[in-house]
GROMACS .gro file of N, CA and C in nm:
model
  498
    1MET      N    1   1.350  -0.116   1.550
    1MET     CA    2   1.327  -0.241   1.478
    1MET      C    3   1.177  -0.260   1.458
    2PRO      N    4   1.133  -0.283   1.336
    2PRO     CA    5   0.989  -0.304   1.313
    2PRO      C    6   0.940  -0.432   1.380
    3ILE      N    7   0.814  -0.432   1.413
    3ILE     CA    8   0.754  -0.553   1.469
    3ILE      C    9   0.661  -0.615   1.367
    4PRO      N   10   0.637  -0.744   1.378
    4PRO     CA   11   0.545  -0.808   1.283
    4PRO      C   12   0.405  -0.748   1.293
    5LEU      N   13   0.342  -0.737   1.181
    5LEU     CA   14   0.207  -0.682   1.173
    5LEU      C   15   0.112  -0.752   1.270
    6SER      N   16   0.125  -0.882   1.282
    6SER     CA   17   0.033  -0.960   1.366
    6SER      C   18   0.047  -0.928   1.514
    7GLU      N   19   0.157  -0.866   1.556
    7GLU     CA   20   0.178  -0.837   1.697
    7GLU      C   21   0.136  -0.697   1.738
    8ARG      N   22   0.087  -0.616   1.646
    8ARG     CA   23   0.046  -0.478   1.677
    8ARG      C   24  -0.105  -0.470   1.690
    9PRO      N   25  -0.157  -0.451   1.812
    9PRO     CA   26  -0.302  -0.436   1.824
    9PRO      C   27  -0.346  -0.305   1.762
   10MET      N   28  -0.463  -0.306   1.705
   10MET     CA   29  -0.515  -0.186   1.641
   10MET      C   30  -0.657  -0.163   1.688
   11LYS      N   31  -0.687  -0.044   1.731
   11LYS     CA   32  -0.820  -0.014   1.780
   11LYS      C   33  -0.911   0.024   1.664
   12PRO      N   34  -1.036  -0.020   1.667
   12PRO     CA   35  -1.131   0.022   1.563
   12PRO      C   36  -1.140   0.174   1.556
   13GLY      N   37  -1.143   0.226   1.437
   13GLY     CA   38  -1.155   0.369   1.418
   13GLY      C   39  -1.027   0.447   1.437
   14GLU      N   40  -0.918   0.376   1.468
   14GLU     CA   41  -0.791   0.445   1.492
   14GLU      C   42  -0.736   0.509   1.364
   15PHE      N   43  -0.764   0.448   1.250
   15PHE     CA   44  -0.711   0.496   1.123
   15PHE      C   45  -0.823   0.524   1.024
   16SER      N   46  -0.794   0.611   0.928
   16SER     CA   47  -0.900   0.652   0.836
   16SER      C   48  -0.863   0.639   0.689
   17LEU      N   49  -0.742   0.591   0.657
   17LEU     CA   50  -0.702   0.575   0.518
   17LEU      C   51  -0.586   0.478   0.509
   18LEU      N   52  -0.589   0.393   0.406
   18LEU     CA   53  -0.477   0.305   0.372
   18LEU      C   54  -0.419   0.354   0.240
   19VAL      N   55  -0.290   0.383   0.238
   19VAL     CA   56  -0.220   0.424   0.117
   19VAL      C   57  -0.120   0.314   0.082
   20LEU      N   58  -0.124   0.270  -0.043
   20LEU     CA   59  -0.037   0.162  -0.090
   20LEU      C   60   0.054   0.209  -0.202
   21ASP      N   61   0.179   0.169  -0.197
   21ASP     CA   62   0.267   0.179  -0.312
   21ASP      C   63   0.218   0.070  -0.409
   22PHE      N   64   0.261   0.076  -0.534
   22PHE     CA   65   0.216  -0.025  -0.630
   22PHE      C   66   0.323  -0.132  -0.652
   23ASP      N   67   0.430  -0.097  -0.725
   23ASP     CA   68   0.535  -0.196  -0.754
   23ASP      C   69   0.604  -0.240  -0.626
   24GLY      N   70   0.611  -0.370  -0.605
   24GLY     CA   71   0.674  -0.425  -0.487
   24GLY      C   72   0.581  -0.441  -0.370
   25VAL      N   73   0.461  -0.384  -0.379
   25VAL     CA   74   0.360  -0.399  -0.275
   25VAL      C   75   0.239  -0.471  -0.335
   26MET      N   76   0.180  -0.413  -0.438
   26MET     CA   77   0.068  -0.478  -0.507
   26MET      C   78   0.118  -0.576  -0.613
   27THR      N   79   0.248  -0.570  -0.641
   27THR     CA   80   0.313  -0.665  -0.733
   27THR      C   81   0.432  -0.726  -0.662
   28ASP      N   82   0.492  -0.827  -0.723
   28ASP     CA   83   0.612  -0.887  -0.663
   28ASP      C   84   0.740  -0.816  -0.708
   29ASN      N   85   0.724  -0.698  -0.764
   29ASN     CA   86   0.835  -0.613  -0.809
   29ASN      C   87   0.901  -0.663  -0.937
   30THR      N   88   0.837  -0.758  -1.003
   30THR     CA   89   0.888  -0.808  -1.131
   30THR      C   90   0.818  -0.735  -1.244
   31VAL      N   91   0.893  -0.701  -1.346
   31VAL     CA   92   0.833  -0.644  -1.465
   31VAL      C   93   0.866  -0.737  -1.582
   32ILE      N   94   0.768  -0.764  -1.663
   32ILE     CA   95   0.786  -0.848  -1.782
   32ILE      C   96   0.790  -0.754  -1.902
   33VAL      N   97   0.900  -0.757  -1.976
   33VAL     CA   98   0.915  -0.672  -2.093
   33VAL      C   99   0.890  -0.757  -2.217
   34HIS      N  100   0.788  -0.721  -2.292
   34HIS     CA  101   0.752  -0.794  -2.412
   34HIS      C  102   0.838  -0.746  -2.529
   35GLN      N  103   0.844  -0.825  -2.634
   35GLN     CA  104   0.932  -0.791  -2.746
   35GLN      C  105   0.895  -0.660  -2.814
   36ASP      N  106   0.771  -0.615  -2.798
   36ASP     CA  107   0.733  -0.486  -2.856
   36ASP      C  108   0.764  -0.369  -2.762
   37GLY      N  109   0.824  -0.399  -2.646
   37GLY     CA  110   0.862  -0.296  -2.551
   37GLY      C  111   0.760  -0.267  -2.444
   38THR      N  112   0.639  -0.321  -2.456
   38THR     CA  113   0.540  -0.300  -2.352
   38THR      C  114   0.577  -0.382  -2.229
   39GLU      N  115   0.528  -0.337  -2.118
   39GLU     CA  116   0.559  -0.404  -1.991
   39GLU      C  117   0.431  -0.454  -1.926
   40SER      N  118   0.445  -0.559  -1.848
   40SER     CA  119   0.333  -0.608  -1.769
   40SER      C  120   0.385  -0.653  -1.633
   41VAL      N  121   0.293  -0.664  -1.539
   41VAL     CA  122   0.326  -0.706  -1.403
   41VAL      C  123   0.229  -0.815  -1.360
   42THR      N  124   0.260  -0.877  -1.249
   42THR     CA  125   0.174  -0.979  -1.192
   42THR      C  126   0.118  -0.929  -1.060
   43CYS      N  127  -0.013  -0.940  -1.044
   43CYS     CA  128  -0.079  -0.901  -0.920
   43CYS      C  129  -0.145  -1.024  -0.858
   44ASN      N  130  -0.169  -1.017  -0.730
   44ASN     CA  131  -0.225  -1.128  -0.656
   44ASN      C  132  -0.376  -1.108  -0.639
   45ARG      N  133  -0.455  -1.205  -0.683
   45ARG     CA  134  -0.601  -1.193  -0.673
   45ARG      C  135  -0.649  -1.187  -0.529
   46SER      N  136  -0.579  -1.254  -0.439
   46SER     CA  137  -0.615  -1.248  -0.298
   46SER      C  138  -0.600  -1.106  -0.244
   47ASP      N  139  -0.494  -1.037  -0.287
   47ASP     CA  140  -0.477  -0.897  -0.249
   47ASP      C  141  -0.595  -0.814  -0.300
   48GLY      N  142  -0.632  -0.837  -0.425
   48GLY     CA  143  -0.745  -0.765  -0.484
   48GLY      C  144  -0.875  -0.794  -0.409
   49TRP      N  145  -0.894  -0.918  -0.369
   49TRP     CA  146  -1.014  -0.955  -0.294
   49TRP      C  147  -1.017  -0.882  -0.160
   50GLY      N  148  -0.903  -0.878  -0.092
   50GLY     CA  149  -0.894  -0.807   0.036
   50GLY      C  150  -0.925  -0.659   0.020
   51LEU      N  151  -0.875  -0.598  -0.087
   51LEU     CA  152  -0.904  -0.457  -0.113
   51LEU      C  153  -1.053  -0.435  -0.139
   52GLY      N  154  -1.116  -0.530  -0.207
   52GLY     CA  155  -1.260  -0.522  -0.228
   52GLY      C  156  -1.336  -0.531  -0.096
   53LEU      N  157  -1.292  -0.618  -0.008
   53LEU     CA  158  -1.356  -0.630   0.123
   53LEU      C  159  -1.342  -0.500   0.202
   54LEU      N  160  -1.224  -0.439   0.195
   54LEU     CA  161  -1.204  -0.311   0.263
   54LEU      C  162  -1.297  -0.204   0.206
   55ARG      N  163  -1.302  -0.198   0.074
   55ARG     CA  164  -1.389  -0.101   0.007
   55ARG      C  165  -1.534  -0.123   0.050
   56ASP      N  166  -1.578  -0.248   0.050
   56ASP     CA  167  -1.716  -0.279   0.090
   56ASP      C  168  -1.744  -0.244   0.235
   57ALA      N  169  -1.639  -0.247   0.318
   57ALA     CA  170  -1.654  -0.211   0.459
   57ALA      C  171  -1.649  -0.060   0.480
   58GLY      N  172  -1.625   0.014   0.372
   58GLY     CA  173  -1.622   0.159   0.382
   58GLY      C  174  -1.488   0.217   0.423
   59PHE      N  175  -1.383   0.136   0.420
   59PHE     CA  176  -1.251   0.186   0.458
   59PHE      C  177  -1.178   0.233   0.333
   60PRO      N  178  -1.144   0.361   0.324
   60PRO     CA  179  -1.083   0.415   0.202
   60PRO      C  180  -0.939   0.369   0.179
   61VAL      N  181  -0.909   0.348   0.052
   61VAL     CA  182  -0.777   0.305   0.007
   61VAL      C  183  -0.735   0.397  -0.107
   62PHE      N  184  -0.605   0.423  -0.115
   62PHE     CA  185  -0.549   0.506  -0.221
   62PHE      C  186  -0.415   0.445  -0.261
   63VAL      N  187  -0.385   0.443  -0.390
   63VAL     CA  188  -0.256   0.393  -0.439
   63VAL      C  189  -0.173   0.512  -0.485
   64LEU      N  190  -0.049   0.516  -0.438
   64LEU     CA  191   0.045   0.622  -0.472
   64LEU      C  192   0.172   0.559  -0.524
   65SER      N  193   0.202   0.584  -0.652
   65SER     CA  194   0.313   0.514  -0.717
   65SER      C  195   0.401   0.611  -0.796
   66SER      N  196   0.528   0.580  -0.801
   66SER     CA  197   0.619   0.655  -0.887
   66SER      C  198   0.618   0.600  -1.029
   67GLU      N  199   0.563   0.482  -1.047
   67GLU     CA  200   0.560   0.416  -1.178
   67GLU      C  201   0.472   0.492  -1.276
   68THR      N  202   0.522   0.508  -1.398
   68THR     CA  203   0.446   0.579  -1.502
   68THR      C  204   0.365   0.485  -1.591
   69ASN      N  205   0.394   0.357  -1.586
   69ASN     CA  206   0.325   0.260  -1.671
   69ASN      C  207   0.174   0.264  -1.645
   70PRO      N  208   0.092   0.267  -1.752
   70PRO     CA  209  -0.053   0.273  -1.734
   70PRO      C  210  -0.113   0.150  -1.665
   71VAL      N  211  -0.033   0.047  -1.641
   71VAL     CA  212  -0.083  -0.072  -1.572
   71VAL      C  213  -0.128  -0.036  -1.430
   72VAL      N  214  -0.065   0.065  -1.370
   72VAL     CA  215  -0.104   0.107  -1.235
   72VAL      C  216  -0.249   0.154  -1.235
   73ALA      N  217  -0.280   0.247  -1.324
   73ALA     CA  218  -0.417   0.299  -1.332
   73ALA      C  219  -0.515   0.191  -1.374
   74ALA      N  220  -0.473   0.102  -1.463
   74ALA     CA  221  -0.562  -0.004  -1.509
   74ALA      C  222  -0.600  -0.097  -1.394
   75ARG      N  223  -0.502  -0.136  -1.313
   75ARG     CA  224  -0.530  -0.226  -1.201
   75ARG      C  225  -0.617  -0.154  -1.097
   76CYS      N  226  -0.583  -0.031  -1.067
   76CYS     CA  227  -0.661   0.044  -0.969
   76CYS      C  228  -0.803   0.068  -1.018
   77ASN      N  229  -0.817   0.095  -1.146
   77ASN     CA  230  -0.949   0.114  -1.204
   77ASN      C  231  -1.033  -0.011  -1.187
   78LYS      N  232  -0.973  -0.126  -1.215
   78LYS     CA  233  -1.046  -0.252  -1.200
   78LYS      C  234  -1.089  -0.274  -1.056
   79LEU      N  235  -1.002  -0.237  -0.961
   79LEU     CA  236  -1.032  -0.256  -0.820
   79LEU      C  237  -1.114  -0.141  -0.760
   80LYS      N  238  -1.142  -0.039  -0.843
   80LYS     CA  239  -1.219   0.078  -0.799
   80LYS      C  240  -1.149   0.151  -0.684
   81ILE      N  241  -1.019   0.168  -0.701
   81ILE     CA  242  -0.937   0.238  -0.602
   81ILE      C  243  -0.877   0.361  -0.670
   82PRO      N  244  -0.892   0.478  -0.611
   82PRO     CA  245  -0.827   0.595  -0.670
   82PRO      C  246  -0.675   0.583  -0.659
   83CYS      N  247  -0.607   0.642  -0.757
   83CYS     CA  248  -0.461   0.634  -0.756
   83CYS      C  249  -0.399   0.759  -0.814
   84ALA      N  250  -0.275   0.778  -0.779
   84ALA     CA  251  -0.190   0.879  -0.841
   84ALA      C  252  -0.061   0.807  -0.875
   85HIS      N  253  -0.022   0.812  -1.003
   85HIS     CA  254   0.102   0.744  -1.039
   85HIS      C  255   0.186   0.835  -1.125
   86GLY      N  256   0.314   0.800  -1.135
   86GLY     CA  257   0.409   0.884  -1.206
   86GLY      C  258   0.463   0.996  -1.118
   87HIS      N  259   0.455   0.979  -0.987
   87HIS     CA  260   0.503   1.080  -0.892
   87HIS      C  261   0.632   1.030  -0.828
   88LYS      N  262   0.746   1.076  -0.881
   88LYS     CA  263   0.875   1.031  -0.830
   88LYS      C  264   0.892   1.069  -0.683
   89ASP      N  265   0.856   1.192  -0.649
   89ASP     CA  266   0.858   1.237  -0.510
   89ASP      C  267   0.715   1.224  -0.458
   90LYS      N  268   0.690   1.122  -0.378
   90LYS     CA  269   0.554   1.091  -0.336
   90LYS      C  270   0.501   1.179  -0.224
   91LEU      N  271   0.589   1.234  -0.142
   91LEU     CA  272   0.544   1.308  -0.025
   91LEU      C  273   0.455   1.427  -0.059
   92PRO      N  274   0.487   1.511  -0.157
   92PRO     CA  275   0.395   1.622  -0.188
   92PRO      C  276   0.256   1.573  -0.231
   93THR      N  277   0.251   1.461  -0.301
   93THR     CA  278   0.121   1.405  -0.342
   93THR      C  279   0.046   1.353  -0.220
   94LEU      N  280   0.116   1.287  -0.129
   94LEU     CA  281   0.052   1.241  -0.006
   94LEU      C  282   0.001   1.359   0.075
   95ASP      N  283   0.082   1.462   0.089
   95ASP     CA  284   0.039   1.580   0.165
   95ASP      C  285  -0.084   1.645   0.101
   96ALA      N  286  -0.086   1.654  -0.031
   96ALA     CA  287  -0.202   1.712  -0.101
   96ALA      C  288  -0.327   1.627  -0.077
   97LEU      N  289  -0.310   1.495  -0.079
   97LEU     CA  290  -0.422   1.404  -0.052
   97LEU      C  291  -0.476   1.425   0.089
   98LEU      N  292  -0.386   1.436   0.185
   98LEU     CA  293  -0.429   1.456   0.324
   98LEU      C  294  -0.502   1.590   0.340
   99THR      N  295  -0.451   1.692   0.274
   99THR     CA  296  -0.516   1.824   0.279
   99THR      C  297  -0.653   1.819   0.214
  100GLU      N  298  -0.659   1.758   0.096
  100GLU     CA  299  -0.786   1.748   0.022
  100GLU      C  300  -0.891   1.673   0.104
  101ARG      N  301  -0.850   1.567   0.170
  101ARG     CA  302  -0.945   1.485   0.247
  101ARG      C  303  -0.957   1.530   0.393
  102LYS      N  304  -0.884   1.635   0.429
  102LYS     CA  305  -0.884   1.688   0.565
  102LYS      C  306  -0.850   1.579   0.667
  103LEU      N  307  -0.740   1.508   0.639
  103LEU     CA  308  -0.696   1.398   0.726
  103LEU      C  309  -0.566   1.434   0.796
  104ASP      N  310  -0.554   1.386   0.916
  104ASP     CA  311  -0.430   1.396   0.992
  104ASP      C  312  -0.343   1.277   0.950
  105GLY      N  313  -0.219   1.302   0.916
  105GLY     CA  314  -0.128   1.195   0.876
  105GLY      C  315  -0.116   1.086   0.982
  106ALA      N  316  -0.137   1.120   1.107
  106ALA     CA  317  -0.129   1.021   1.214
  106ALA      C  318  -0.238   0.915   1.204
  107ARG      N  319  -0.341   0.942   1.126
  107ARG     CA  320  -0.452   0.847   1.110
  107ARG      C  321  -0.444   0.770   0.979
  108VAL      N  322  -0.324   0.768   0.920
  108VAL     CA  323  -0.304   0.703   0.790
  108VAL      C  324  -0.207   0.587   0.805
  109ILE      N  325  -0.237   0.479   0.733
  109ILE     CA  326  -0.149   0.363   0.722
  109ILE      C  327  -0.088   0.368   0.583
  110TYR      N  328   0.043   0.353   0.573
  110TYR     CA  329   0.112   0.356   0.444
  110TYR      C  330   0.193   0.228   0.430
  111VAL      N  331   0.178   0.160   0.316
  111VAL     CA  332   0.252   0.038   0.290
  111VAL      C  333   0.346   0.061   0.173
  112GLY      N  334   0.474   0.036   0.194
  112GLY     CA  335   0.574   0.056   0.090
  112GLY      C  336   0.681  -0.053   0.093
  113ASN      N  337   0.776  -0.037   0.002
  113ASN     CA  338   0.880  -0.141  -0.008
  113ASN      C  339   1.019  -0.089  -0.042
  114ASP      N  340   1.034   0.041  -0.062
  114ASP     CA  341   1.167   0.086  -0.106
  114ASP      C  342   1.199   0.223  -0.048
  115VAL      N  343   1.319   0.272  -0.077
  115VAL     CA  344   1.367   0.395  -0.017
  115VAL      C  345   1.283   0.517  -0.054
  116ASN      N  346   1.218   0.515  -0.170
  116ASN     CA  347   1.135   0.629  -0.207
  116ASN      C  348   1.007   0.637  -0.125
  117ASP      N  349   0.979   0.537  -0.044
  117ASP     CA  350   0.863   0.539   0.045
  117ASP      C  351   0.897   0.596   0.183
  118LEU      N  352   1.026   0.610   0.214
  118LEU     CA  353   1.067   0.655   0.347
  118LEU      C  354   1.011   0.791   0.388
  119PRO      N  355   1.009   0.893   0.299
  119PRO     CA  356   0.948   1.020   0.340
  119PRO      C  357   0.800   1.005   0.378
  120CYS      N  358   0.728   0.919   0.308
  120CYS     CA  359   0.587   0.894   0.341
  120CYS      C  360   0.576   0.817   0.472
  121PHE      N  361   0.668   0.725   0.496
  121PHE     CA  362   0.669   0.651   0.623
  121PHE      C  363   0.675   0.750   0.740
  122ALA      N  364   0.757   0.853   0.725
  122ALA     CA  365   0.776   0.949   0.834
  122ALA      C  366   0.654   1.040   0.853
  123ARG      N  367   0.568   1.046   0.755
  123ARG     CA  368   0.453   1.139   0.759
  123ARG      C  369   0.326   1.076   0.817
  124VAL      N  370   0.320   0.943   0.826
  124VAL     CA  371   0.196   0.875   0.864
  124VAL      C  372   0.203   0.815   1.004
  125GLY      N  373   0.086   0.772   1.052
  125GLY     CA  374   0.078   0.711   1.183
  125GLY      C  375   0.137   0.572   1.189
  126VAL      N  376   0.112   0.493   1.087
  126VAL     CA  377   0.167   0.358   1.082
  126VAL      C  378   0.228   0.334   0.945
  127SER      N  379   0.356   0.306   0.945
  127SER     CA  380   0.427   0.270   0.822
  127SER      C  381   0.451   0.120   0.825
  128ILE      N  382   0.419   0.057   0.712
  128ILE     CA  383   0.434  -0.088   0.700
  128ILE      C  384   0.520  -0.118   0.579
  129ALA      N  385   0.619  -0.202   0.599
  129ALA     CA  386   0.701  -0.251   0.488
  129ALA      C  387   0.662  -0.397   0.462
  130VAL      N  388   0.659  -0.434   0.335
  130VAL     CA  389   0.634  -0.574   0.302
  130VAL      C  390   0.760  -0.654   0.335
  131ARG      N  391   0.744  -0.781   0.362
  131ARG     CA  392   0.851  -0.869   0.409
  131ARG      C  393   0.978  -0.861   0.324
  132ASP      N  394   0.964  -0.850   0.193
  132ASP     CA  395   1.081  -0.851   0.105
  132ASP      C  396   1.124  -0.711   0.062
  133ALA      N  397   1.090  -0.611   0.143
  133ALA     CA  398   1.126  -0.473   0.112
  133ALA      C  399   1.277  -0.452   0.119
  134HIS      N  400   1.320  -0.341   0.063
  134HIS     CA  401   1.461  -0.301   0.071
  134HIS      C  402   1.498  -0.288   0.220
  135PRO      N  403   1.621  -0.323   0.257
  135PRO     CA  404   1.660  -0.315   0.399
  135PRO      C  405   1.636  -0.179   0.463
  136LYS      N  406   1.655  -0.070   0.390
  136LYS     CA  407   1.630   0.063   0.447
  136LYS      C  408   1.481   0.086   0.472
  137ALA      N  409   1.396   0.032   0.385
  137ALA     CA  410   1.252   0.042   0.407
  137ALA      C  411   1.210  -0.042   0.527
  138LEU      N  412   1.268  -0.160   0.540
  138LEU     CA  413   1.239  -0.244   0.657
  138LEU      C  414   1.279  -0.173   0.786
  139ALA      N  415   1.396  -0.110   0.784
  139ALA     CA  416   1.445  -0.040   0.903
  139ALA      C  417   1.361   0.084   0.933
  140GLY      N  418   1.305   0.148   0.831
  140GLY     CA  419   1.228   0.270   0.850
  140GLY      C  420   1.082   0.249   0.883
  141ALA      N  421   1.035   0.127   0.869
  141ALA     CA  422   0.893   0.097   0.894
  141ALA      C  423   0.868   0.066   1.040
  142ARG      N  424   0.747   0.095   1.085
  142ARG     CA  425   0.707   0.055   1.220
  142ARG      C  426   0.669  -0.092   1.226
  143LEU      N  427   0.608  -0.142   1.118
  143LEU     CA  428   0.561  -0.279   1.113
  143LEU      C  429   0.606  -0.344   0.984
  144ILE      N  430   0.610  -0.476   0.984
  144ILE     CA  431   0.641  -0.551   0.862
  144ILE      C  432   0.537  -0.662   0.845
  145THR      N  433   0.508  -0.692   0.720
  145THR     CA  434   0.415  -0.802   0.693
  145THR      C  435   0.492  -0.934   0.700
  146SER      N  436   0.420  -1.041   0.717
  146SER     CA  437   0.485  -1.173   0.715
  146SER      C  438   0.499  -1.223   0.572
  147LEU      N  439   0.423  -1.164   0.480
  147LEU     CA  440   0.424  -1.207   0.340
  147LEU      C  441   0.492  -1.103   0.253
  148PRO      N  442   0.550  -1.145   0.142
  148PRO     CA  443   0.616  -1.050   0.052
  148PRO      C  444   0.517  -0.974  -0.036
  149GLY      N  445   0.566  -0.866  -0.094
  149GLY     CA  446   0.486  -0.787  -0.186
  149GLY      C  447   0.439  -0.869  -0.304
  150GLY      N  448   0.313  -0.847  -0.346
  150GLY     CA  449   0.258  -0.919  -0.460
  150GLY      C  450   0.226  -1.064  -0.432
  151ARG      N  451   0.244  -1.106  -0.308
  151ARG     CA  452   0.223  -1.247  -0.270
  151ARG      C  453   0.139  -1.259  -0.144
  152GLY      N  454   0.046  -1.164  -0.127
  152GLY     CA  455  -0.045  -1.171  -0.014
  152GLY      C  456  -0.023  -1.067   0.094
  153ALA      N  457   0.080  -0.983   0.081
  153ALA     CA  458   0.106  -0.881   0.183
  153ALA      C  459  -0.010  -0.782   0.195
  154VAL      N  460  -0.065  -0.742   0.081
  154VAL     CA  461  -0.177  -0.647   0.085
  154VAL      C  462  -0.298  -0.711   0.151
  155ARG      N  463  -0.326  -0.836   0.121
  155ARG     CA  464  -0.438  -0.906   0.185
  155ARG      C  465  -0.416  -0.915   0.336
  156GLU      N  466  -0.291  -0.938   0.375
  156GLU     CA  467  -0.258  -0.944   0.518
  156GLU      C  468  -0.293  -0.811   0.586
  157VAL      N  469  -0.258  -0.700   0.524
  157VAL     CA  470  -0.289  -0.568   0.578
  157VAL      C  471  -0.440  -0.546   0.580
  158CYS      N  472  -0.507  -0.583   0.472
  158CYS     CA  473  -0.653  -0.568   0.466
  158CYS      C  474  -0.721  -0.647   0.576
  159ASP      N  475  -0.680  -0.771   0.594
  159ASP     CA  476  -0.739  -0.854   0.699
  159ASP      C  477  -0.713  -0.795   0.837
  160TRP      N  478  -0.594  -0.742   0.857
  160TRP     CA  479  -0.558  -0.679   0.983
  160TRP      C  480  -0.650  -0.561   1.013
  161ILE      N  481  -0.676  -0.479   0.913
  161ILE     CA  482  -0.765  -0.364   0.930
  161ILE      C  483  -0.908  -0.412   0.953
  162LEU      N  484  -0.955  -0.508   0.871
  162LEU     CA  485  -1.091  -0.558   0.885
  162LEU      C  486  -1.114  -0.623   1.021
  163ASP      N  487  -1.015  -0.697   1.071
  163ASP     CA  488  -1.027  -0.759   1.204
  163ASP      C  489  -1.042  -0.654   1.312
  164SER      N  490  -0.977  -0.540   1.295
  164SER     CA  491  -0.985  -0.434   1.395
  164SER      C  492  -1.121  -0.364   1.395
  165MET      N  493  -1.195  -0.379   1.284
  165MET     CA  494  -1.324  -0.313   1.271
  165MET      C  495  -1.438  -0.393   1.331
  166LYS      N  496  -1.409  -0.515   1.372
  166LYS     CA  497  -1.514  -0.603   1.427
  166LYS      C  498  -1.555  -0.563   1.565
   0.00000   0.00000   0.00000
């Protein structure tokens, strides 16, 4: 059973990378389809602010998404966060990232919300599901946020990491 994020002590320097899913984590999992067929999503500015604070503190962040919509890259570009999107099977991309950066998966935090995140959950040191994640993602995560995806969950994780760096 996952425990709340606030109840897990974290030692400074214990982790070296935060990997985030996009839809359902950085968004509330809603897609708006316009009459011309284009899609848009809603993101939380507080989440973006937290990611900026992490970046400024020198803690690396990466977004890994199965979504092909260019909104993923656009949002990550604005936040100055590297991303890989359009990857239905995320684990090979995560493994390649870890190899490229010479990182041990045990030193990675991964935040997800659905069943396609489960293989990545099993590969990292700390798996976090957002409060409103799919039940299988909640069951597969080590920790859960108190806030839902797209509604402050990312900021909660950022603050948790930043507090551990003090």
